[in-house]
Coordinates of C-alpha atoms in Angstrom, one line a residue:
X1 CA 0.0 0.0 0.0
X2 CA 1.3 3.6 -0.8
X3 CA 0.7 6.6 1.5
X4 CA -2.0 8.7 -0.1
X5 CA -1.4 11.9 -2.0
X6 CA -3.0 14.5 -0.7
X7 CA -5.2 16.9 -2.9
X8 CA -7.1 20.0 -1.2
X9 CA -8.1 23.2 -1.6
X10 CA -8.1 25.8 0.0
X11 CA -8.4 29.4 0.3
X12 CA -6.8 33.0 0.8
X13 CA -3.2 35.1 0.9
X14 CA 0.3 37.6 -0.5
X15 CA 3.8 39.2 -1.2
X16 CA 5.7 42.0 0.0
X17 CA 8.8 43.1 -2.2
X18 CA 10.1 46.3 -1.0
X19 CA 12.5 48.7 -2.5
X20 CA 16.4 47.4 -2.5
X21 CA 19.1 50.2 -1.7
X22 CA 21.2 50.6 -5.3
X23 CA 24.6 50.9 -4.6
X24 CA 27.9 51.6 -7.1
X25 CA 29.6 48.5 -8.5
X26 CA 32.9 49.9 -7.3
X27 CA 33.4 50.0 -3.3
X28 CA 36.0 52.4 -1.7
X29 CA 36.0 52.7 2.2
X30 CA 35.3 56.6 1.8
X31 CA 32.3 56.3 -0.8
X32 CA 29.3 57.5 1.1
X33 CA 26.4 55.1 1.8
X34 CA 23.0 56.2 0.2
X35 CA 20.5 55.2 3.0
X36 CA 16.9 55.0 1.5
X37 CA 15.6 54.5 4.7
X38 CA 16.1 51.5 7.3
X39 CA 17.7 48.0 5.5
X40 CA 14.4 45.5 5.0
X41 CA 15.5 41.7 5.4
X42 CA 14.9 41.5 1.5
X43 CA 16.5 44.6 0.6
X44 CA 19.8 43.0 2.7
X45 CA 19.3 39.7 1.1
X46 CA 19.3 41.4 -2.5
X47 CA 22.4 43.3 -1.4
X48 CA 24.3 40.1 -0.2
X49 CA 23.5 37.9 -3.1
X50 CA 24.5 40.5 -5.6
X51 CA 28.4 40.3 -4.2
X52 CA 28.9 43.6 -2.1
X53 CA 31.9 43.5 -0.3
X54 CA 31.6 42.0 3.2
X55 CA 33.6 45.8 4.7
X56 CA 31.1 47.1 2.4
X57 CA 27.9 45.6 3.7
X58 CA 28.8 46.0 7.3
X59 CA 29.2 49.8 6.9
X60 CA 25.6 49.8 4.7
X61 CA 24.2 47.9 7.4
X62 CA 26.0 50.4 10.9
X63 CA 25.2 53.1 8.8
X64 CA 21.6 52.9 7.4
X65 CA 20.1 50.9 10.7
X66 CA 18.2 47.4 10.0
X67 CA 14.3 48.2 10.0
X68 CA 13.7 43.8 11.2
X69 CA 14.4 42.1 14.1
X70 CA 17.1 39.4 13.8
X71 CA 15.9 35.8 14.3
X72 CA 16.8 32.3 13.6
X73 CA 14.7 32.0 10.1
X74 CA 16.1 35.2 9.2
X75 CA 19.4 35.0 10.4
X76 CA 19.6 31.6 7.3
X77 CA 18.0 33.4 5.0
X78 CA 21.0 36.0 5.1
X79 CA 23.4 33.4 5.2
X80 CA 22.3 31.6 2.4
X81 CA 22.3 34.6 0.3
X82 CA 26.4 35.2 1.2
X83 CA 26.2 37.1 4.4
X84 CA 28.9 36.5 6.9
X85 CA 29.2 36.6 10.4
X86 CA 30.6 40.2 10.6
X87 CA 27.3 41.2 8.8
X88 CA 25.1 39.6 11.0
X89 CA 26.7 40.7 13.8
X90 CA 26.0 44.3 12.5
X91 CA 22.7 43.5 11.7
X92 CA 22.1 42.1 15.5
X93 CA 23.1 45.6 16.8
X94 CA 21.6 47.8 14.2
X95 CA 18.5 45.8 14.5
X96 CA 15.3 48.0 16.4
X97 CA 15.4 47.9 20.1
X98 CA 12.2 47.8 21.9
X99 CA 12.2 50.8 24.6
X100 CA 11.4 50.0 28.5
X101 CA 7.3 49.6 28.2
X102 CA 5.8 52.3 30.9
X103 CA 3.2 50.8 33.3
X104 CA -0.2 51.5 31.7
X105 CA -2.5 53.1 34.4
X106 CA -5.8 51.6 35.3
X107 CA -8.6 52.2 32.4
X108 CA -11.5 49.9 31.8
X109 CA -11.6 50.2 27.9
X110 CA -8.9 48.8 25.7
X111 CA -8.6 51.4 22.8
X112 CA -10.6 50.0 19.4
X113 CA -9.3 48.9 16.9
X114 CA -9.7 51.1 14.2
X115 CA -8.2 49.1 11.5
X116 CA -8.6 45.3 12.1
X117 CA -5.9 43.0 11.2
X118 CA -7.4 40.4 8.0
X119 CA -6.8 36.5 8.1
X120 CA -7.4 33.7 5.5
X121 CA -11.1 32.3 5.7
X122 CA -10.6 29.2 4.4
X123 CA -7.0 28.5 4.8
X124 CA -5.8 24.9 4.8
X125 CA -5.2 25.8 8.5
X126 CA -7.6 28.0 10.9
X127 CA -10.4 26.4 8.4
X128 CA -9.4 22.8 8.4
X129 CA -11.8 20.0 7.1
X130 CA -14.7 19.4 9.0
X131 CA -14.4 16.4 11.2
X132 CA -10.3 17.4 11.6
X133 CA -8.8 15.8 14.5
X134 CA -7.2 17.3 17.9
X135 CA -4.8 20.1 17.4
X136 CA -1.7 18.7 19.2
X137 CA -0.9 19.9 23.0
X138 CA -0.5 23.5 24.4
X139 CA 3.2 24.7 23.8
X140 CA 4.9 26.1 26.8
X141 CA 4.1 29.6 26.5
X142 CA 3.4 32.1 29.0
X143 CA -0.4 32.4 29.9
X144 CA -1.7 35.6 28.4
X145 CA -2.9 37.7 31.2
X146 CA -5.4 41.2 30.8
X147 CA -4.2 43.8 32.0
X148 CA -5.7 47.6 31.6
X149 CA -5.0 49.2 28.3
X150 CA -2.5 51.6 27.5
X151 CA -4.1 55.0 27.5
X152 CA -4.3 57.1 23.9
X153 CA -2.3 59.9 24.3
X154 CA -4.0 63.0 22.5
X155 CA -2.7 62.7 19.1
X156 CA -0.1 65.7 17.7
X157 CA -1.2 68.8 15.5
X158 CA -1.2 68.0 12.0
X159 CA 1.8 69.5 10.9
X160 CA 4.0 68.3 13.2
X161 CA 5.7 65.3 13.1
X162 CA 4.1 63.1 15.7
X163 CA 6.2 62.1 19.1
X164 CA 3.7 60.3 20.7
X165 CA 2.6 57.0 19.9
X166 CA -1.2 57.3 18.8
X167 CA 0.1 60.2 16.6
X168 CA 2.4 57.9 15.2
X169 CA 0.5 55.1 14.9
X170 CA -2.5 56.9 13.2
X171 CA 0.6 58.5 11.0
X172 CA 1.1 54.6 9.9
X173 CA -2.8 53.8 9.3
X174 CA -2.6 57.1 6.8
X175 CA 0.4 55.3 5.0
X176 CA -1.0 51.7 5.0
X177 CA -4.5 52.9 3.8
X178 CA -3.1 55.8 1.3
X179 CA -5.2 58.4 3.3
X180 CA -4.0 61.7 2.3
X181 CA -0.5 60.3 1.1
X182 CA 0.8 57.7 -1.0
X183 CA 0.3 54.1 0.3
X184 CA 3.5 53.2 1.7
X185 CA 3.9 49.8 3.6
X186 CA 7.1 50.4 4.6
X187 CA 6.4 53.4 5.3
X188 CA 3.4 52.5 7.4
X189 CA 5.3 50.0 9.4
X190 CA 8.2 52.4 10.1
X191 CA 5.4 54.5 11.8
X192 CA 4.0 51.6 13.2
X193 CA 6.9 50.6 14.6
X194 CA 7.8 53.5 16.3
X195 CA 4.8 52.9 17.9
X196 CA 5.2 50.2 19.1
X197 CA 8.5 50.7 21.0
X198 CA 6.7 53.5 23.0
X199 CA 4.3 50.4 24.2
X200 CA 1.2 51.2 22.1
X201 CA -0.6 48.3 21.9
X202 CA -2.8 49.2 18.7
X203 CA 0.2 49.6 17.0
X204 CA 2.0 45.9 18.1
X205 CA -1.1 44.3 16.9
X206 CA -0.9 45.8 13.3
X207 CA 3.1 45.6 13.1
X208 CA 2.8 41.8 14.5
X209 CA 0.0 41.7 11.2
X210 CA 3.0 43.1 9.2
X211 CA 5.1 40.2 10.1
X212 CA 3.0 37.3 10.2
X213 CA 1.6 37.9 6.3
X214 CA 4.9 39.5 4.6
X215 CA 4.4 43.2 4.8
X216 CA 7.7 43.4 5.8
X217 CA 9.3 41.8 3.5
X218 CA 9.4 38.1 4.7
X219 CA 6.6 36.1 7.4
X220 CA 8.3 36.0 10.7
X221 CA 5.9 34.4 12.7
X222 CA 8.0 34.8 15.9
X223 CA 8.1 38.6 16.0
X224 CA 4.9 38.2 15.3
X225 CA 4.0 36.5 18.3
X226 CA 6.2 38.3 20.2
X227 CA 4.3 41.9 19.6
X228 CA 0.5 40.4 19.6
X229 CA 1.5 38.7 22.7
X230 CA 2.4 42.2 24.1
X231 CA -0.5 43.5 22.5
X232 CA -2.7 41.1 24.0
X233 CA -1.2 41.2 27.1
X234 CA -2.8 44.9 27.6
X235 CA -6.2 44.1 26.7
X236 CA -6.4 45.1 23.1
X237 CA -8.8 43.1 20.8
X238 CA -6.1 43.2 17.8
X239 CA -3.7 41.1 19.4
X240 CA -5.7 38.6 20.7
X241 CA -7.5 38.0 17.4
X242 CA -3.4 37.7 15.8
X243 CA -2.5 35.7 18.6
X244 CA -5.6 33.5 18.7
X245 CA -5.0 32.9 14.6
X246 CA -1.0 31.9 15.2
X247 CA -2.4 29.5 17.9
X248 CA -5.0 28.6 15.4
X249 CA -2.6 28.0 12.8
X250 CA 0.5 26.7 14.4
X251 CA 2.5 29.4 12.9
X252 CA 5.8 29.9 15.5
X253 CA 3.9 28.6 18.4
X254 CA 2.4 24.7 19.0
X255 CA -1.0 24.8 17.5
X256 CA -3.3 24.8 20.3
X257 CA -7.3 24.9 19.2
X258 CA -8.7 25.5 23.0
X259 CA -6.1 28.6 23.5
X260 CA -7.2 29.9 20.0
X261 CA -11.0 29.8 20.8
X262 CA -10.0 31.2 24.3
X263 CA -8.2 34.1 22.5
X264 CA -10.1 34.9 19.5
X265 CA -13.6 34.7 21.8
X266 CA -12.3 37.5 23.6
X267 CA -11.3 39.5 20.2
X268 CA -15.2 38.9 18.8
X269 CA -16.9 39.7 22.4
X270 CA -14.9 43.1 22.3
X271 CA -16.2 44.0 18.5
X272 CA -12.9 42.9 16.7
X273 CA -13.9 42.3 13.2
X274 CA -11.0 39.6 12.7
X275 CA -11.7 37.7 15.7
X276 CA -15.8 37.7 14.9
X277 CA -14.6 36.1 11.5
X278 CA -12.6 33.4 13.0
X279 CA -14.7 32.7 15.6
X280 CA -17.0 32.3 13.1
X281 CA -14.6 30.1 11.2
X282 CA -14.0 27.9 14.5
X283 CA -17.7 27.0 14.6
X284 CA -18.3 26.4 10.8
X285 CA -15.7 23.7 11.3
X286 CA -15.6 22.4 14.7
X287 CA -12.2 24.0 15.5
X288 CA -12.2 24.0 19.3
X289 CA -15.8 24.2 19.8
X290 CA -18.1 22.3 18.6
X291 CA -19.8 22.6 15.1
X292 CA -22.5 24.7 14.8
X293 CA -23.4 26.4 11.3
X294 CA -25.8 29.0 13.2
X295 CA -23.1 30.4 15.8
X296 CA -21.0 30.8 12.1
X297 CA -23.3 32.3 10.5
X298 CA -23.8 35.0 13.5
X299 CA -20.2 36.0 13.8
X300 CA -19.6 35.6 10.0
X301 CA -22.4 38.9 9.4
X302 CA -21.3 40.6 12.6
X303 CA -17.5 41.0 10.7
X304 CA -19.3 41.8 7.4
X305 CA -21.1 44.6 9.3
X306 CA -17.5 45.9 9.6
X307 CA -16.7 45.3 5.7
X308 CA -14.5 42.6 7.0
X309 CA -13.6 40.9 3.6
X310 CA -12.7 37.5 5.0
X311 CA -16.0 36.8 6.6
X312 CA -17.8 37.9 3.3
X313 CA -15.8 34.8 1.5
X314 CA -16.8 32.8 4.4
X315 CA -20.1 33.3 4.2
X316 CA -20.8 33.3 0.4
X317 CA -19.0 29.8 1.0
X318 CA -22.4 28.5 3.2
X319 CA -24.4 30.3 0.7
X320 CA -23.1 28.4 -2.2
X321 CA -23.0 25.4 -0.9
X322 CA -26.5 25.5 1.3
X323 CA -24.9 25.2 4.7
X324 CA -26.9 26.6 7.4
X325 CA -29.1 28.6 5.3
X326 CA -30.8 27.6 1.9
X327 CA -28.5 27.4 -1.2
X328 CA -27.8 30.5 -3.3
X329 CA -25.6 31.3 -5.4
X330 CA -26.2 34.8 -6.3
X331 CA -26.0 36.0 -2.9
X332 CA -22.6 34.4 -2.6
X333 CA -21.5 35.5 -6.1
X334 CA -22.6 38.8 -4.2
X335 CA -20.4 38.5 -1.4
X336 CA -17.3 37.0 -3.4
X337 CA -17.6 40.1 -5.4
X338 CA -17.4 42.8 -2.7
X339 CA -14.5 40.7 -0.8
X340 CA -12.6 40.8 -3.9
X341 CA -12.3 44.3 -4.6
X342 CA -11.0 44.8 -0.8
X343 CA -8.7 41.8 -1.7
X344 CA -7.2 43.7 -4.9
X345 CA -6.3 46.6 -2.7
X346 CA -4.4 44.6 0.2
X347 CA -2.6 42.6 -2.4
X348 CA -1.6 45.6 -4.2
X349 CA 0.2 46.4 -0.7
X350 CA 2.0 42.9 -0.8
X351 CA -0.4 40.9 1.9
X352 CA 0.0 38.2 1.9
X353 CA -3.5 36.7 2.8
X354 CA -4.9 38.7 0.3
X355 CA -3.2 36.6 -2.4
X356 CA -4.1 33.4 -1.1
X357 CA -7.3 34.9 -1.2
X358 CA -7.5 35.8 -4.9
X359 CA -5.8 32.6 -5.9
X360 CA -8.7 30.9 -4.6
X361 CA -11.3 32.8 -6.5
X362 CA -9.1 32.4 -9.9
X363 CA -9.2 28.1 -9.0
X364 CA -12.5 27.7 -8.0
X365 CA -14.1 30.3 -11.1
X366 CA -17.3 31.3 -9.4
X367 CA -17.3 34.5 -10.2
X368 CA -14.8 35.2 -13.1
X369 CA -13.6 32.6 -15.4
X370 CA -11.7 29.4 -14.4
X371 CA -7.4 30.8 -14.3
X372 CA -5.2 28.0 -12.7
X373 CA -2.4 30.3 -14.1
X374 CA -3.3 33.2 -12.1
X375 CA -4.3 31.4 -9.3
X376 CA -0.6 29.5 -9.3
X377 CA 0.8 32.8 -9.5
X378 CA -1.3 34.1 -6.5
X379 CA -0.1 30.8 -4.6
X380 CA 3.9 31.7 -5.7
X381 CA 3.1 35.6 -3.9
X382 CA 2.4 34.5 -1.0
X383 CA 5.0 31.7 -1.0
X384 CA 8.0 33.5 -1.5
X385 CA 7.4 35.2 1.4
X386 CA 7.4 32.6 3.7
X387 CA 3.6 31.7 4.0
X388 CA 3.3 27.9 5.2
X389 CA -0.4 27.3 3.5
X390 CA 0.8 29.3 0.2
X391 CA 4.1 26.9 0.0
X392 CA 2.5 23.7 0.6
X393 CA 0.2 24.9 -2.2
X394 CA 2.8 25.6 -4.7
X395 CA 4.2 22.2 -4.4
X396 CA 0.4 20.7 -5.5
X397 CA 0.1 22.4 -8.0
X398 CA 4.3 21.5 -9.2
X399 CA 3.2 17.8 -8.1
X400 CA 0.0 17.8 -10.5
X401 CA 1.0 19.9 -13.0
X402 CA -1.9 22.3 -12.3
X403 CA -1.7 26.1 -13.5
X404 CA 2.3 25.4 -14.2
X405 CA 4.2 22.6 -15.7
X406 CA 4.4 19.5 -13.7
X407 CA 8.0 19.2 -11.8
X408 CA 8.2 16.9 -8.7
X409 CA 11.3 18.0 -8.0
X410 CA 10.0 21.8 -7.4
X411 CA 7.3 19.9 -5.5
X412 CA 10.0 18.6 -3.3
X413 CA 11.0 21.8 -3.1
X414 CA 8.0 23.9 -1.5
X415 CA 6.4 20.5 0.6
X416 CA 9.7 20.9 2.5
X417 CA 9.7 24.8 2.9
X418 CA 6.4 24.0 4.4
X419 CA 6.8 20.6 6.1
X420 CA 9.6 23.0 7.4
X421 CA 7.6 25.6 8.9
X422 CA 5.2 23.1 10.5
X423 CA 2.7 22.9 7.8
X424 CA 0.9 19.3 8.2
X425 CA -0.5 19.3 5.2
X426 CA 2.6 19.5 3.7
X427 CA 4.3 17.4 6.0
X428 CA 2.0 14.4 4.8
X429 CA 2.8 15.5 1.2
X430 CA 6.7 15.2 1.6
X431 CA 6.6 12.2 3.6
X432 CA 5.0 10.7 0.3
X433 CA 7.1 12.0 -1.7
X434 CA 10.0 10.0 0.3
X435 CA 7.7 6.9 -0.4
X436 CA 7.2 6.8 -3.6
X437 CA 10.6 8.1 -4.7
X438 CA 8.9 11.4 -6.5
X439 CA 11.0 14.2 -6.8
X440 CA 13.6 12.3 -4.4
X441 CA 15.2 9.7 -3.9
X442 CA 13.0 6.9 -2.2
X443 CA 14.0 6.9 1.3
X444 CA 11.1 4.6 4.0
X445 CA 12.5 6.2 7.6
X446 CA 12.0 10.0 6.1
X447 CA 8.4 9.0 4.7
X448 CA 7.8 7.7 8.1
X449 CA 9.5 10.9 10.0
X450 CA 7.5 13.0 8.0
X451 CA 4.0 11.1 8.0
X452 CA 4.5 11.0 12.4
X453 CA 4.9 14.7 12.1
X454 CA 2.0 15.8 10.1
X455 CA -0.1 12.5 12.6
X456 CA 0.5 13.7 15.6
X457 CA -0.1 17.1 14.6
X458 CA -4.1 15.4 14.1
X459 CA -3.5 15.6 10.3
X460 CA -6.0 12.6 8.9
X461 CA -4.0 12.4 5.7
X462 CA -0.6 11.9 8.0
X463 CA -2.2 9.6 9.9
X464 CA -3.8 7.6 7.4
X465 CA 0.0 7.4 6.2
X466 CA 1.3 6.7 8.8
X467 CA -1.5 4.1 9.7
X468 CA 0.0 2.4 5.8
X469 CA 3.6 2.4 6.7
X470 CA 2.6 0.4 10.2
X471 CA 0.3 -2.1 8.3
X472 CA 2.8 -2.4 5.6
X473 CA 6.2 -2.5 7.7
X474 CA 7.5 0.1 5.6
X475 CA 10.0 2.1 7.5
X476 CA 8.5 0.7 10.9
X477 CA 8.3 -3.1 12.1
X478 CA 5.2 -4.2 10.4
X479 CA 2.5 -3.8 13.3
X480 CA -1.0 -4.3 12.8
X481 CA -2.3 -2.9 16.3
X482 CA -0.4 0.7 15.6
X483 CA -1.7 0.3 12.2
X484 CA -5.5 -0.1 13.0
X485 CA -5.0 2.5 16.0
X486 CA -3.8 5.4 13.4
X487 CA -6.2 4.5 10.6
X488 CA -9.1 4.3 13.2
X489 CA -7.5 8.0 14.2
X490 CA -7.6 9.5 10.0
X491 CA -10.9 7.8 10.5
X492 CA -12.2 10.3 12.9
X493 CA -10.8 13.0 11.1
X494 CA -13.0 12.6 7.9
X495 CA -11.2 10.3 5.7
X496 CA -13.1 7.7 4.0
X497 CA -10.4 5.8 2.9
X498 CA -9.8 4.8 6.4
X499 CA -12.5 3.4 6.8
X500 CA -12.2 1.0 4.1
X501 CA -8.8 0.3 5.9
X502 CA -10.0 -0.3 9.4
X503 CA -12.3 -2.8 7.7
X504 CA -10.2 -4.8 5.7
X505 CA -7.2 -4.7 9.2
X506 CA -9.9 -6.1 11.4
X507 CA -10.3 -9.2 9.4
X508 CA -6.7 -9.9 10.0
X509 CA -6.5 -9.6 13.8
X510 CA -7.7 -10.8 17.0
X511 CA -10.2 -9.6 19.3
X512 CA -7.5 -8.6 21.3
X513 CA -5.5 -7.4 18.8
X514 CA -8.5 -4.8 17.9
X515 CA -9.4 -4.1 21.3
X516 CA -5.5 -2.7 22.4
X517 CA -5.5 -0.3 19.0
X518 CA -9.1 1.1 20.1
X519 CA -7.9 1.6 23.6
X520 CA -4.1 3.3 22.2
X521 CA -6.4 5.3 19.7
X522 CA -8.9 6.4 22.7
X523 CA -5.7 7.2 24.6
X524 CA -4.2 9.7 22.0
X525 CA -7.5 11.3 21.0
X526 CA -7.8 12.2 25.4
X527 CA -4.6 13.6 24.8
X528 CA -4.8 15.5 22.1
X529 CA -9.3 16.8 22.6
X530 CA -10.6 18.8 19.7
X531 CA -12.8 20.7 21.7

């Protein structure tokens, strides 16, 4: 039996390519340095791949400032494009330094959001299948706690540049939304970031937003959690809708459906347009709670009252598909429509989610005309920035052939950029890959690695792998109670071909024998609840 390749769809996401600095081919130790602004990751990356001196790249970098913060991920990345360890040691002390975060003073009301962060609707990940098992368990993070919000300072007159943070962090929405000025996203997060050193929590939220969906250049999930954690930390909706989604999603924290729901609850109870739309997501598909197509639709038109795109996609999904309210396709077409045009306008600012989005309507064709091309290009956006769902997607389409030209080994490629990043999906795709020998060579003990990964992340796909490599003693010692215990698991998460499995298993064991792999599978599924 081979592992089965997984096919899905999904939904939503985008690409942020700022400006490089230009420099002279010819390098002298006196020739002044032409600082554009703070160095973006990509703008450093471009620099070091194109051969300037390493003298000459640590005086670009001391004398221009980095506009990132330095972390593992991106820390490879700059070493892989040639920089050495005299430039990232310039880059770890030019890089932004948060200043000491004043005590916020009692206040009831956290400060609204006036410009809520977007996420995917129906992203391989927050939106997984229906009956998808457990998320795995609760990493060991710090407990959120709520503290009273930071108070908004009165903001600066208009002429003046602004020194306080609201002033500075309205200054960013102007850029970000083109309100009044040219829209600017690095522009926008330089003023957000200022911001956000001066402990603004508004700001954190939609800096952390930056970061998780490429606005900055490249996803970095963990200074993305790092400033929605602060964020959240002082009450503000923002951040606790971000840091419910990277709980949700598993992107640089351990996926954890209960703390997501906890989180992005609070967001939608406080009028947060992003966290009503996931909420609403989390009930559509049993994420964490348990189903319910009503609670969905509730929170789904609470965000649309907000012109929240995401939710309009969400909901225009239950209307084309008659789920929780009666079929009907033109009032989806309706809603697909008016999400789209907000789509064209984050994308055009290199979100990330926004691509995903659009690629999605280009490969499903309900309301312009089937485009696999444009929808493979959408994917490639978001993935070269670092977006988990976008990659795994990428490598599909390479693997099939759809909207590109087939090429397993580029599907090798982007499965393991996503396997990687924690992607299960992809995780299930690679370990495949390993056992059938596509795209590289075949290899049993990485199909296995791979398949345990994406399983005991609750993937049903990895599981029913890994469930194939235990009945087939591929990679494992043939076992047929493991076997039964992991199909019984993809089972449970929706897939039907499982179920043929468990059938067929059973007629080759004991009583016992099936009794032990219920009791393992019961075991696993206490340890890792859904709800």
């Amino acid at each position: 039996m081979r592992f089965r390749a997984i096919q899905l769809t999904l939904a939503a996401a985008g690409l942020c390519v700022p400006c490089a600095l230009l420099f002279p081919p010819a390098i002298h130790a006196q020739t002044p340095v032409p600082c554009n602004g703070l160095l973006t990751e990509t703008g450093l990356i471009k620099l070091a791949a194109s051969g300037v001196p390493e003298p000459r790249l640590v005086l670009i970098v001391k004398t221009c400032g980095a506009a990132f913060t330095l972390t593992k991920d991106s820390e490879d990345r700059l070493r892989a494009a040639g920089a050495t360890d005299a430039v990232i040691a310039a880059v770890r002390e030019a890089a932004p330094k948060p200043k000491p975060r004043p005590a916020p003073p009692p206040k009831p009301e956290a400060p609204k959001e006036s410009s809520p962060a977007q996420t995917p609707p129906r992203t391989a990940e927050p939106a997984a299948p229906p009956a998808k098992p457990a998320e795995p368990p609760k990493a060991a993070e710090p407990a959120v706690s709520v503290l009273p919000p930071t108070p908004a300072p009165k903001p600066s007159s208009p002429g003046a540049e602004p020194a306080d943070p609201r002033g500075q962090y309205e200054r960013g929405e102007a850029f970000e939304k083109g309100a009044g000025v040219r829209a600017d996203p690095a522009e926008a997060a330089r003023w957000y970031r200022r911001s956000a050193d001066q402990g603004y929590a508004p700001a954190e939220a939609r800096l952390a937003y930056f970061y998780e969906y490429g606005l900055t250049g490249m996803c970095d999930f963990a200074e993305a959690l790092r400033l929605y954690r602060l964020a959240a930390e002082q009450n503000d909706a923002g951040g606790q809708a971000g840091l419910g989604h990277l709980y949700a999603t598993g992107w640089g924290v351990a996926a954890d459906a209960r703390e997501a729901v906890r989180l992005t609850r609070m967001a939608a109870e406080a009028g947060n347009a992003r966290g009503e739309s996931n909420l609403g997501v989390n009930f559509e598909f049993g994420n964490g709670v348990p189903q319910d197509f009503a609670e969905a639709i509730k929170w789904f038109r609470k965000a649309i009252d907000q012109d929240y795109p995401y939710a309009m996609n969400a909901l225009g999904d239950l209307y084309w598909d008659g789920k929780g309210v009666a079929e009907d396709k033109e009032r989806a077409k309706d809603l697909y429509g008016r999400a789209m045009e907000k789509m064209k306008a984050a994308a055009d600012l290199g979100d990330a989610s926004a691509y995903l989005s659009l690629a999605r309507v280009y490969e499903l064709g309900r309301i312009v005309p089937l485009d696999q091309t444009q929808a493979f290009a959408d994917y490639l956006k978001a993935a070269q920035v670092g977006l988990p769902v976008a990659e795994n997607m990428v490598g599909i389409r390479y693997a099939t052939g759809t909207g590109t030209a087939k090429d397993a080994l580029e599907a090798v490629v982007w499965y393991r950029r996503a396997a990687e990043h924690g992607n299960s999906d992809a995780q299930a795709n690679l370990g495949y890959m390993y056992d059938t020998g596509t795209g590289v060579a075949r290899d049993s003990d990485k199909a296995v690695q791979w398949a345990r990964q994406s399983a005991e992340q609750g993937n049903a796909n990895g599981q029913f792998n890994l469930g194939a490599a235990y009945a087939g003693g591929r990679g494992v010692p043939q076992d047929n109670v493991e076997a039964y215990k992991w199909y019984l698991l993809s089972e449970a998460g929706g897939n039907k071909q499982a179920t043929e499995r468990v059938k067929d298993l059973a007629s080759h064991m004991t009583g016992a024998q099936v009794s032990e792999a219920q009791h393992r599978a019961s075991e696993w599924s206490a340890q890792h609840p859904r709800h």
